[in-house]
Amino acid sequence: MSSFDVVIIGSGPGGYVAAIRCAQLGMKTAIIEKYSTLGGTCLNVGCIPSKAMLASSHHYEELQHFADHGIEVSGDVKVNLEKMVARKQAVVDQTSGGVKYLMDKNNITVFEGVGSFENATTINVTKADGSVEKIEAKNTIIATGSKPSSLPFIKIDKERIITSTEALKLKEVPKHLVIIGGGVIGLELGQVYLRLGAQVSVVEFMDRIIPGMDGGLSKELTKVLKKQGMKFYTSHKVQAVDRAGEGVVVKAENAKGEVITLEGDYALVSVGRRPYTDGLNADKAGVKITERGQVEVNDHLQTSASNIYAIGDVVRGAMLAHKAEEEGVMVAEYLAGQKPHIDYNLIPGVVYTWPEVAAVGKTEEQLKEAGVAYKAGSFPFKALGRARASADIEGFVKILADAKTDEVLGIHMIGARAADLIAEAVTAMEFRASAEDISRMSHAHPTFAEAIKEAALAATDNRALHV
């Protein structure tokens, strides 16, 4: 039986990064992946393929506005969805291949099969042909991720009633795509098909889309997406989703008790994700699973079995690839005797629509609920020369700072390249910067990043210069 210092079950961003860090720290490391490709949900059917589709559809959308820039395109411009999906898959294959390269480079043993516990130190790897290989693990990291959630009364047939996995490989642009859930995944995929010509309707149980983010971001994104043609049915409780021949019928009840009916050719069920521990046999290793299906962990991400840890979507907290990566590094370094830490308040969240949405720290709603005295400063992208030059004028940056100390408590933005700009916000907050600190840092002109400086000025005695 092969023996390892650390065995990671699951090769998503959390798992493979944990494996690399463990190997870097001198541990004999193995990783178990049940699929034939590495990278987990994120690389294969999540983050990477959705961004590839968003990029391709964005190019098509931009083409419609080329004339505004003095570029005249003659002839028909057509969408070839088959080629678009093929390009997406090529990006996925290249990225997954990159993970395999990193495993080889760091001398990490890769086992293909389903990993399950026989006991706290013995793991069975069940391969596709049914054979089982036993391996011994001094320590184990559970990184089995998550799967799309559904509602009890919805039968997902993967043909017309679909999840994000199927939405990434459709063979036609929907005529009418009904999306159940106004969160990140639904909105991103909804915008892809909206750009390609689909009618898109979003049904959301809460009173606003992206309900976990600052209310100001939700309001602005709703306004922008409505302008683009997306329709929203917020405060609507879905009652039924049924197949009707080559179409679907969605029924939902609004706040007044009225039932509306939406007919489309596809229904995308996008109501979140659930931790995935199926087949893990966690109980045989003494690992506790909570009522919510998560692996129970302490502050060191250690489970109820002292030599077994868990990270990423399968434990508490936001289901984000970069959160999983940080946790993977943390566990590896903890096993090596170091004292790493993660400030979960400073894990940024991003929505990759266009305009992009990004945030870190506390929202206004959270600060109000906690009774924290704060001040806010905002700056609109339309006041930036760089934004006007590229015609990306929608959105704003908002900075929330402590009313007494001026320490930045939250930064929220919607606009061009917000997904990249949020890194400046995270850096500033990691070093406990004040709004004035940010306002006195030189930002290159003309750039989108100037909006952060101006928002900081606005939060510092309303001193914004360009509004």
Tab-separated table of C-alpha atoms in Angstrom:
chain	number	residue	atom	x	y	z
A	1	MET	CA	0.000	0.000	0.000
A	2	SER	CA	1.349	3.438	-0.984
A	3	SER	CA	1.766	5.825	1.928
A	4	PHE	CA	1.701	9.635	1.885
A	5	ASP	CA	2.146	12.491	4.306
A	6	VAL	CA	-0.901	14.216	2.817
A	7	VAL	CA	-3.687	12.998	0.543
A	8	ILE	CA	-6.111	15.518	-0.956
A	9	ILE	CA	-9.522	14.309	-2.121
A	10	GLY	CA	-10.638	16.582	-4.961
A	11	SER	CA	-8.559	18.509	-7.511
A	12	GLY	CA	-10.457	21.808	-7.703
A	13	PRO	CA	-8.736	25.147	-6.962
A	14	GLY	CA	-8.631	24.369	-3.244
A	15	GLY	CA	-7.418	20.808	-3.671
A	16	TYR	CA	-4.709	21.278	-6.280
A	17	VAL	CA	-3.356	24.443	-4.626
A	18	ALA	CA	-3.237	22.624	-1.286
A	19	ALA	CA	-1.336	19.792	-2.983
A	20	ILE	CA	1.198	22.183	-4.510
A	21	ARG	CA	1.803	23.988	-1.207
A	22	CYS	CA	2.159	20.703	0.680
A	23	ALA	CA	4.709	19.521	-1.879
A	24	GLN	CA	6.584	22.820	-1.678
A	25	LEU	CA	6.832	22.317	2.081
A	26	GLY	CA	8.440	18.913	1.638
A	27	MET	CA	5.506	16.603	2.205
A	28	LYS	CA	4.961	13.461	0.146
A	29	THR	CA	1.664	14.350	-1.476
A	30	ALA	CA	-1.083	12.652	-3.460
A	31	ILE	CA	-4.339	13.922	-4.924
A	32	ILE	CA	-7.467	11.940	-5.815
A	33	GLU	CA	-9.825	13.034	-8.605
A	34	LYS	CA	-12.825	11.046	-9.748
A	35	TYR	CA	-12.998	12.658	-13.188
A	36	SER	CA	-10.507	12.176	-16.019
A	37	THR	CA	-9.540	15.862	-15.976
A	38	LEU	CA	-8.123	17.889	-13.104
A	39	GLY	CA	-9.391	21.243	-11.891
A	40	GLY	CA	-12.774	20.413	-10.423
A	41	THR	CA	-15.964	22.390	-11.050
A	42	CYS	CA	-14.174	25.720	-11.415
A	43	LEU	CA	-11.914	24.743	-14.287
A	44	ASN	CA	-14.218	22.303	-16.049
A	45	VAL	CA	-17.820	23.505	-15.665
A	46	GLY	CA	-17.618	26.732	-13.666
A	47	CYS	CA	-15.333	29.742	-13.440
A	48	ILE	CA	-13.156	29.193	-16.504
A	49	PRO	CA	-15.694	28.024	-19.119
A	50	SER	CA	-18.239	30.657	-18.089
A	51	LYS	CA	-15.625	33.409	-18.443
A	52	ALA	CA	-14.686	32.060	-21.877
A	53	MET	CA	-18.328	32.258	-22.959
A	54	LEU	CA	-18.686	35.713	-21.414
A	55	ALA	CA	-15.592	36.898	-23.314
A	56	SER	CA	-16.806	35.520	-26.653
A	57	SER	CA	-20.298	36.963	-26.279
A	58	HIS	CA	-18.813	40.294	-25.174
A	59	HIS	CA	-16.853	40.500	-28.429
A	60	TYR	CA	-20.075	39.957	-30.356
A	61	GLU	CA	-21.865	42.614	-28.349
A	62	GLU	CA	-19.029	45.118	-28.836
A	63	LEU	CA	-19.226	44.544	-32.584
A	64	GLN	CA	-22.704	46.058	-32.566
A	65	HIS	CA	-21.175	49.356	-31.399
A	66	PHE	CA	-18.117	49.493	-33.650
A	67	ALA	CA	-19.731	52.172	-35.815
A	68	ASP	CA	-19.680	54.510	-32.791
A	69	HIS	CA	-15.884	54.254	-32.907
A	70	GLY	CA	-15.651	54.923	-36.622
A	71	ILE	CA	-15.251	51.274	-37.580
A	72	GLU	CA	-17.647	50.172	-40.288
A	73	VAL	CA	-18.130	46.430	-40.691
A	74	SER	CA	-19.844	45.340	-43.890
A	75	GLY	CA	-21.599	42.042	-44.505
A	76	ASP	CA	-23.443	39.723	-42.140
A	77	VAL	CA	-22.139	39.083	-38.648
A	78	LYS	CA	-23.305	35.735	-37.340
A	79	VAL	CA	-22.985	33.816	-34.107
A	80	ASN	CA	-21.563	30.322	-34.499
A	81	LEU	CA	-22.467	28.834	-31.129
A	82	GLU	CA	-20.798	25.520	-31.963
A	83	LYS	CA	-17.439	27.239	-32.513
A	84	MET	CA	-17.946	29.391	-29.430
A	85	VAL	CA	-18.535	26.316	-27.296
A	86	ALA	CA	-15.563	24.564	-28.945
A	87	ARG	CA	-13.313	27.519	-28.093
A	88	LYS	CA	-14.590	27.394	-24.524
A	89	GLN	CA	-13.688	23.728	-24.329
A	90	ALA	CA	-10.214	24.399	-25.740
A	91	VAL	CA	-9.637	26.960	-22.977
A	92	VAL	CA	-10.824	24.430	-20.399
A	93	ASP	CA	-8.595	21.673	-21.784
A	94	GLN	CA	-5.540	23.923	-21.805
A	95	THR	CA	-6.180	25.083	-18.242
A	96	SER	CA	-6.816	21.578	-16.950
A	97	GLY	CA	-3.659	20.430	-18.707
A	98	GLY	CA	-1.816	23.172	-16.878
A	99	VAL	CA	-2.913	21.699	-13.550
A	100	LYS	CA	-1.637	18.277	-14.630
A	101	TYR	CA	1.697	19.902	-15.496
A	102	LEU	CA	1.860	21.455	-12.027
A	103	MET	CA	1.162	18.084	-10.404
A	104	ASP	CA	4.030	16.517	-12.361
A	105	LYS	CA	6.349	19.451	-11.695
A	106	ASN	CA	5.804	19.173	-7.951
A	107	ASN	CA	6.052	15.364	-7.868
A	108	ILE	CA	2.460	14.957	-6.712
A	109	THR	CA	0.964	11.507	-7.290
A	110	VAL	CA	-2.425	11.665	-9.021
A	111	PHE	CA	-5.011	8.918	-8.509
A	112	GLU	CA	-8.033	8.820	-10.816
A	113	GLY	CA	-11.092	7.454	-9.050
A	114	VAL	CA	-13.529	8.086	-6.214
A	115	GLY	CA	-11.835	8.570	-2.869
A	116	SER	CA	-13.599	7.207	0.206
A	117	PHE	CA	-12.531	6.547	3.775
A	118	GLU	CA	-12.078	3.043	5.113
A	119	ASN	CA	-10.888	4.604	8.349
A	120	ALA	CA	-9.101	7.798	9.406
A	121	THR	CA	-5.812	6.811	7.763
A	122	THR	CA	-6.848	4.456	4.952
A	123	ILE	CA	-8.472	5.701	1.754
A	124	ASN	CA	-9.986	3.563	-0.972
A	125	VAL	CA	-9.700	4.795	-4.539
A	126	THR	CA	-12.441	3.194	-6.618
A	127	LYS	CA	-11.530	3.360	-10.295
A	128	ALA	CA	-13.785	3.462	-13.362
A	129	ASP	CA	-13.384	-0.279	-13.936
A	130	GLY	CA	-14.544	-1.014	-10.391
A	131	SER	CA	-11.138	-1.954	-9.042
A	132	VAL	CA	-10.078	-0.490	-5.703
A	133	GLU	CA	-6.641	0.711	-4.654
A	134	LYS	CA	-5.905	1.381	-1.000
A	135	ILE	CA	-3.577	4.177	0.052
A	136	GLU	CA	-2.400	5.275	3.471
A	137	ALA	CA	-2.598	8.924	4.517
A	138	LYS	CA	-0.959	10.427	7.587
A	139	ASN	CA	-3.121	13.494	6.948
A	140	THR	CA	-6.046	14.025	4.580
A	141	ILE	CA	-7.594	17.194	3.150
A	142	ILE	CA	-11.194	16.924	1.962
A	143	ALA	CA	-11.698	19.237	-1.024
A	144	THR	CA	-14.694	17.641	-2.726
A	145	GLY	CA	-16.412	20.927	-3.562
A	146	SER	CA	-20.067	21.418	-4.418
A	147	LYS	CA	-22.801	20.585	-6.906
A	148	PRO	CA	-25.678	22.721	-8.242
A	149	SER	CA	-28.666	22.889	-5.908
A	150	SER	CA	-32.273	22.575	-6.988
A	151	LEU	CA	-35.740	22.872	-5.497
A	152	PRO	CA	-37.554	19.724	-4.304
A	153	PHE	CA	-40.330	19.959	-6.892
A	154	ILE	CA	-38.079	20.599	-9.896
A	155	LYS	CA	-37.018	17.664	-12.041
A	156	ILE	CA	-33.844	18.600	-13.890
A	157	ASP	CA	-33.819	16.682	-17.164
A	158	LYS	CA	-30.593	18.261	-18.465
A	159	GLU	CA	-32.319	18.929	-21.779
A	160	ARG	CA	-34.781	21.784	-21.260
A	161	ILE	CA	-34.675	22.112	-17.487
A	162	ILE	CA	-30.968	22.557	-16.947
A	163	THR	CA	-28.174	23.559	-14.566
A	164	SER	CA	-25.148	25.723	-15.272
A	165	THR	CA	-23.270	22.638	-16.502
A	166	GLU	CA	-25.688	22.118	-19.412
A	167	ALA	CA	-26.005	25.868	-20.033
A	168	LEU	CA	-22.314	25.929	-20.955
A	169	LYS	CA	-22.765	23.508	-23.842
A	170	LEU	CA	-26.115	24.277	-25.470
A	171	LYS	CA	-26.353	23.545	-29.176
A	172	GLU	CA	-28.619	26.518	-29.885
A	173	VAL	CA	-29.222	30.015	-28.583
A	174	PRO	CA	-32.456	29.881	-26.579
A	175	LYS	CA	-35.422	31.872	-27.807
A	176	HIS	CA	-36.500	32.498	-24.220
A	177	LEU	CA	-34.284	31.465	-21.316
A	178	VAL	CA	-36.034	31.531	-17.945
A	179	ILE	CA	-33.528	31.707	-15.093
A	180	ILE	CA	-34.566	30.642	-11.612
A	181	GLY	CA	-32.333	32.549	-9.215
A	182	GLY	CA	-30.837	36.033	-9.518
A	183	GLY	CA	-27.405	35.225	-8.151
A	184	VAL	CA	-23.959	35.308	-9.732
A	185	ILE	CA	-24.158	32.163	-11.887
A	186	GLY	CA	-27.602	32.872	-13.306
A	187	LEU	CA	-26.820	36.468	-14.189
A	188	GLU	CA	-23.495	35.645	-15.856
A	189	LEU	CA	-24.933	32.893	-18.040
A	190	GLY	CA	-28.050	34.965	-18.631
A	191	GLN	CA	-25.961	37.799	-20.029
A	192	VAL	CA	-24.108	35.398	-22.323
A	193	TYR	CA	-27.320	34.328	-24.039
A	194	LEU	CA	-28.892	37.784	-23.853
A	195	ARG	CA	-25.982	39.096	-25.932
A	196	LEU	CA	-26.428	36.277	-28.428
A	197	GLY	CA	-30.077	37.150	-29.014
A	198	ALA	CA	-32.105	35.276	-26.407
A	199	GLN	CA	-34.939	36.749	-24.404
A	200	VAL	CA	-33.914	36.320	-20.767
A	201	SER	CA	-36.207	36.405	-17.730
A	202	VAL	CA	-34.896	36.114	-14.175
A	203	VAL	CA	-37.144	34.924	-11.338
A	204	GLU	CA	-35.751	35.714	-7.877
A	205	PHE	CA	-37.298	34.885	-4.484
A	206	MET	CA	-35.643	37.838	-2.717
A	207	ASP	CA	-36.587	41.449	-3.370
A	208	ARG	CA	-33.417	42.097	-5.400
A	209	ILE	CA	-30.775	40.348	-7.467
A	210	ILE	CA	-27.314	39.522	-6.025
A	211	PRO	CA	-28.967	39.755	-2.590
A	212	GLY	CA	-25.756	39.006	-0.693
A	213	MET	CA	-24.020	42.119	-1.997
A	214	ASP	CA	-24.460	45.804	-1.152
A	215	GLY	CA	-27.904	47.121	-2.060
A	216	GLY	CA	-26.420	49.901	-4.174
A	217	LEU	CA	-24.677	47.372	-6.416
A	218	SER	CA	-27.878	45.379	-6.820
A	219	LYS	CA	-29.852	48.477	-7.790
A	220	GLU	CA	-27.278	49.614	-10.357
A	221	LEU	CA	-26.818	46.160	-11.916
A	222	THR	CA	-30.581	45.769	-12.215
A	223	LYS	CA	-30.810	49.115	-14.003
A	224	VAL	CA	-28.007	48.266	-16.416
A	225	LEU	CA	-29.243	44.748	-17.232
A	226	LYS	CA	-32.799	46.005	-17.754
A	227	LYS	CA	-31.402	48.544	-20.202
A	228	GLN	CA	-29.703	45.652	-22.024
A	229	GLY	CA	-33.050	43.849	-22.246
A	230	MET	CA	-33.067	41.405	-19.347
A	231	LYS	CA	-36.374	41.070	-17.475
A	232	PHE	CA	-36.646	40.605	-13.739
A	233	TYR	CA	-39.308	39.120	-11.491
A	234	THR	CA	-38.051	39.770	-7.961
A	235	SER	CA	-40.025	38.827	-4.831
A	236	HIS	CA	-41.420	35.882	-6.781
A	237	LYS	CA	-41.607	32.379	-5.327
A	238	VAL	CA	-41.328	29.649	-7.943
A	239	GLN	CA	-44.142	27.122	-7.568
A	240	ALA	CA	-43.625	24.846	-10.546
A	241	VAL	CA	-41.213	24.188	-13.404
A	242	ASP	CA	-42.589	21.776	-15.965
A	243	ARG	CA	-41.510	20.429	-19.321
A	244	ALA	CA	-43.951	21.149	-22.137
A	245	GLY	CA	-42.783	19.396	-25.288
A	246	GLU	CA	-39.736	21.312	-26.526
A	247	GLY	CA	-40.343	24.058	-23.995
A	248	VAL	CA	-40.821	24.795	-20.314
A	249	VAL	CA	-43.482	26.457	-18.203
A	250	VAL	CA	-42.502	28.263	-15.011
A	251	LYS	CA	-45.106	29.387	-12.519
A	252	ALA	CA	-44.260	31.817	-9.724
A	253	GLU	CA	-46.202	33.683	-7.063
A	254	ASN	CA	-45.509	37.366	-6.441
A	255	ALA	CA	-45.733	39.308	-3.171
A	256	LYS	CA	-49.429	39.983	-3.741
A	257	GLY	CA	-50.234	36.298	-4.053
A	258	GLU	CA	-50.721	36.511	-7.811
A	259	VAL	CA	-49.389	33.661	-9.952
A	260	ILE	CA	-47.527	34.498	-13.144
A	261	THR	CA	-46.663	32.056	-15.922
A	262	LEU	CA	-43.494	32.260	-18.010
A	263	GLU	CA	-43.115	30.083	-21.088
A	264	GLY	CA	-39.672	29.487	-22.565
A	265	ASP	CA	-37.647	26.878	-24.374
A	266	TYR	CA	-35.106	26.467	-21.548
A	267	ALA	CA	-35.225	26.907	-17.771
A	268	LEU	CA	-31.892	27.365	-16.007
A	269	VAL	CA	-32.091	26.352	-12.357
A	270	SER	CA	-29.568	28.551	-10.592
A	271	VAL	CA	-30.513	28.582	-6.924
A	272	GLY	CA	-27.053	28.071	-5.481
A	273	ARG	CA	-24.833	25.105	-4.797
A	274	ARG	CA	-24.655	22.392	-2.132
A	275	PRO	CA	-21.618	20.813	-0.465
A	276	TYR	CA	-20.674	17.524	-2.097
A	277	THR	CA	-19.725	14.639	0.189
A	278	ASP	CA	-21.491	11.796	-1.647
A	279	GLY	CA	-19.567	8.521	-1.437
A	280	LEU	CA	-16.933	9.953	0.919
A	281	ASN	CA	-17.878	7.637	3.805
A	282	ALA	CA	-16.927	10.416	6.208
A	283	ASP	CA	-18.492	8.599	9.160
A	284	LYS	CA	-15.984	5.742	8.835
A	285	ALA	CA	-13.189	8.238	9.479
A	286	GLY	CA	-15.020	9.918	12.359
A	287	VAL	CA	-15.671	13.072	10.329
A	288	LYS	CA	-18.864	14.911	11.272
A	289	ILE	CA	-21.195	16.341	8.626
A	290	THR	CA	-23.533	19.181	9.659
A	291	GLU	CA	-27.281	19.343	9.017
A	292	ARG	CA	-26.504	21.604	6.047
A	293	GLY	CA	-24.320	18.911	4.530
A	294	GLN	CA	-21.060	20.702	5.261
A	295	VAL	CA	-17.994	19.096	6.791
A	296	GLU	CA	-17.704	20.441	10.331
A	297	VAL	CA	-14.361	22.161	10.972
A	298	ASN	CA	-12.686	24.304	13.620
A	299	ASP	CA	-10.725	27.533	13.078
A	300	HIS	CA	-7.788	25.528	11.681
A	301	LEU	CA	-10.142	23.763	9.215
A	302	GLN	CA	-9.577	20.584	11.192
A	303	THR	CA	-12.464	18.111	11.284
A	304	SER	CA	-13.634	16.009	14.217
A	305	ALA	CA	-10.892	13.558	13.145
A	306	SER	CA	-7.630	15.234	14.184
A	307	ASN	CA	-5.633	14.207	11.088
A	308	ILE	CA	-8.335	15.152	8.568
A	309	TYR	CA	-9.019	18.676	7.320
A	310	ALA	CA	-11.552	20.151	4.917
A	311	ILE	CA	-11.526	23.230	2.686
A	312	GLY	CA	-13.512	25.100	0.054
A	313	ASP	CA	-17.167	24.689	-0.865
A	314	VAL	CA	-17.546	21.648	1.363
A	315	VAL	CA	-17.057	23.747	4.533
A	316	ARG	CA	-18.727	26.885	5.882
A	317	GLY	CA	-18.333	30.257	4.196
A	318	ALA	CA	-18.632	31.658	0.709
A	319	MET	CA	-18.373	29.178	-2.162
A	320	LEU	CA	-15.540	30.904	-4.010
A	321	ALA	CA	-12.539	29.394	-5.795
A	322	HIS	CA	-10.104	31.907	-4.312
A	323	LYS	CA	-11.437	31.280	-0.804
A	324	ALA	CA	-10.764	27.575	-1.342
A	325	GLU	CA	-7.231	28.330	-2.551
A	326	GLU	CA	-6.437	30.384	0.550
A	327	GLU	CA	-7.782	27.614	2.754
A	328	GLY	CA	-5.698	25.042	0.913
A	329	VAL	CA	-2.542	27.039	1.544
A	330	MET	CA	-3.545	27.626	5.152
A	331	VAL	CA	-3.972	23.919	5.916
A	332	ALA	CA	-0.709	23.012	4.179
A	333	GLU	CA	1.222	25.585	6.188
A	334	TYR	CA	-0.514	24.579	9.420
A	335	LEU	CA	0.532	20.980	8.823
A	336	ALA	CA	4.087	22.232	8.345
A	337	GLY	CA	4.043	23.869	11.783
A	338	GLN	CA	3.522	27.418	10.569
A	339	LYS	CA	0.867	29.838	11.827
A	340	PRO	CA	-1.090	31.056	8.795
A	341	HIS	CA	-4.383	32.940	8.982
A	342	ILE	CA	-7.247	34.040	6.758
A	343	ASP	CA	-9.351	37.172	7.257
A	344	TYR	CA	-12.658	35.981	5.818
A	345	ASN	CA	-14.000	39.522	5.852
A	346	LEU	CA	-11.451	40.337	3.171
A	347	ILE	CA	-12.304	37.595	0.679
A	348	PRO	CA	-13.607	39.576	-2.330
A	349	GLY	CA	-16.740	38.684	-4.260
A	350	VAL	CA	-17.083	39.260	-8.003
A	351	VAL	CA	-19.855	39.045	-10.592
A	352	TYR	CA	-18.392	38.804	-14.117
A	353	THR	CA	-21.229	40.454	-15.976
A	354	TRP	CA	-20.445	43.638	-17.908
A	355	PRO	CA	-20.246	45.938	-16.159
A	356	GLU	CA	-18.462	43.794	-13.607
A	357	VAL	CA	-19.444	43.872	-9.945
A	358	ALA	CA	-16.952	43.451	-7.108
A	359	ALA	CA	-16.907	43.988	-3.374
A	360	VAL	CA	-14.900	43.376	-0.224
A	361	GLY	CA	-15.650	44.030	3.441
A	362	LYS	CA	-18.922	45.094	4.982
A	363	THR	CA	-22.013	46.298	3.112
A	364	GLU	CA	-24.050	49.295	4.221
A	365	GLU	CA	-26.803	46.929	5.307
A	366	GLN	CA	-24.396	44.997	7.544
A	367	LEU	CA	-22.974	48.139	9.123
A	368	LYS	CA	-26.450	49.474	9.851
A	369	GLU	CA	-27.533	46.171	11.370
A	370	ALA	CA	-24.419	46.115	13.572
A	371	GLY	CA	-24.961	49.733	14.644
A	372	VAL	CA	-21.578	50.845	13.335
A	373	ALA	CA	-21.262	54.580	12.662
A	374	TYR	CA	-19.826	55.003	9.173
A	375	LYS	CA	-19.403	57.473	6.363
A	376	ALA	CA	-19.748	56.755	2.666
A	377	GLY	CA	-18.154	58.215	-0.431
A	378	SER	CA	-19.102	57.366	-4.027
A	379	PHE	CA	-17.745	58.274	-7.430
A	380	PRO	CA	-19.418	57.529	-10.790
A	381	PHE	CA	-17.476	56.002	-13.668
A	382	LYS	CA	-19.087	58.476	-16.077
A	383	ALA	CA	-16.951	61.207	-14.497
A	384	LEU	CA	-13.721	59.415	-15.500
A	385	GLY	CA	-11.930	60.436	-18.674
A	386	ARG	CA	-10.766	56.842	-19.189
A	387	ALA	CA	-14.324	55.536	-18.947
A	388	ARG	CA	-15.607	58.068	-21.456
A	389	ALA	CA	-12.755	57.260	-23.836
A	390	SER	CA	-13.750	53.596	-23.949
A	391	ALA	CA	-17.526	54.217	-23.596
A	392	ASP	CA	-17.674	52.255	-20.339
A	393	ILE	CA	-19.439	54.894	-18.270
A	394	GLU	CA	-21.864	52.780	-16.236
A	395	GLY	CA	-21.300	52.156	-12.553
A	396	PHE	CA	-19.575	53.615	-9.528
A	397	VAL	CA	-17.166	52.935	-6.657
A	398	LYS	CA	-18.389	53.294	-3.073
A	399	ILE	CA	-16.134	53.350	-0.026
A	400	LEU	CA	-17.445	52.887	3.503
A	401	ALA	CA	-15.218	54.086	6.339
A	402	ASP	CA	-15.505	54.219	10.124
A	403	ALA	CA	-16.977	57.562	11.132
A	404	LYS	CA	-14.408	58.056	13.927
A	405	THR	CA	-11.198	56.342	12.804
A	406	ASP	CA	-11.627	56.662	9.009
A	407	GLU	CA	-10.563	52.996	8.620
A	408	VAL	CA	-12.038	51.521	5.452
A	409	LEU	CA	-14.740	48.985	6.307
A	410	GLY	CA	-15.975	48.072	2.834
A	411	ILE	CA	-15.401	48.866	-0.833
A	412	HIS	CA	-18.093	48.164	-3.407
A	413	MET	CA	-17.885	48.763	-7.126
A	414	ILE	CA	-19.715	48.144	-10.361
A	415	GLY	CA	-18.090	49.107	-13.622
A	416	ALA	CA	-15.511	48.184	-16.231
A	417	ARG	CA	-12.684	45.987	-14.877
A	418	ALA	CA	-14.066	45.958	-11.341
A	419	ALA	CA	-12.943	42.324	-11.036
A	420	ASP	CA	-9.335	43.498	-11.278
A	421	LEU	CA	-9.739	46.798	-9.440
A	422	ILE	CA	-11.021	45.044	-6.314
A	423	ALA	CA	-7.480	43.785	-5.625
A	424	GLU	CA	-6.461	47.343	-4.721
A	425	ALA	CA	-9.339	47.465	-2.254
A	426	VAL	CA	-8.315	44.150	-0.670
A	427	THR	CA	-4.707	45.294	-0.378
A	428	ALA	CA	-5.710	48.566	1.270
A	429	MET	CA	-7.982	46.834	3.762
A	430	GLU	CA	-5.417	44.124	4.563
A	431	PHE	CA	-3.136	46.939	5.725
A	432	ARG	CA	-6.056	48.639	7.524
A	433	ALA	CA	-5.872	51.741	5.377
A	434	SER	CA	-8.005	54.786	6.054
A	435	ALA	CA	-10.018	56.478	3.341
A	436	GLU	CA	-7.521	59.331	3.509
A	437	ASP	CA	-4.620	56.902	2.981
A	438	ILE	CA	-6.159	55.768	-0.315
A	439	SER	CA	-7.031	59.334	-1.323
A	440	ARG	CA	-3.387	60.412	-0.971
A	441	MET	CA	-1.996	57.574	-3.113
A	442	SER	CA	-1.140	58.593	-6.671
A	443	HIS	CA	-3.271	56.827	-9.272
A	444	ALA	CA	-2.208	56.914	-12.915
A	445	HIS	CA	-4.302	59.090	-15.225
A	446	PRO	CA	-6.360	58.246	-17.159
A	447	THR	CA	-7.374	54.935	-15.561
A	448	PHE	CA	-10.464	53.253	-14.150
A	449	ALA	CA	-8.608	52.962	-10.829
A	450	GLU	CA	-8.939	56.709	-10.344
A	451	ALA	CA	-12.540	56.014	-9.317
A	452	ILE	CA	-11.216	54.367	-6.158
A	453	LYS	CA	-9.110	57.404	-5.274
A	454	GLU	CA	-12.033	59.742	-5.956
A	455	ALA	CA	-14.424	57.629	-3.869
A	456	ALA	CA	-11.886	57.758	-1.035
A	457	LEU	CA	-11.769	61.542	-1.392
A	458	ALA	CA	-15.564	61.614	-1.295
A	459	ALA	CA	-15.511	59.606	1.945
A	460	THR	CA	-12.945	62.042	3.357
A	461	ASP	CA	-14.969	65.179	3.999
A	462	ASN	CA	-16.658	64.984	0.579
A	463	ARG	CA	-13.479	66.057	-1.244
A	464	ALA	CA	-13.947	64.325	-4.619
A	465	LEU	CA	-12.314	66.445	-7.301
A	466	HIS	CA	-14.100	65.527	-10.513
A	467	VAL	CA	-17.791	65.662	-9.572
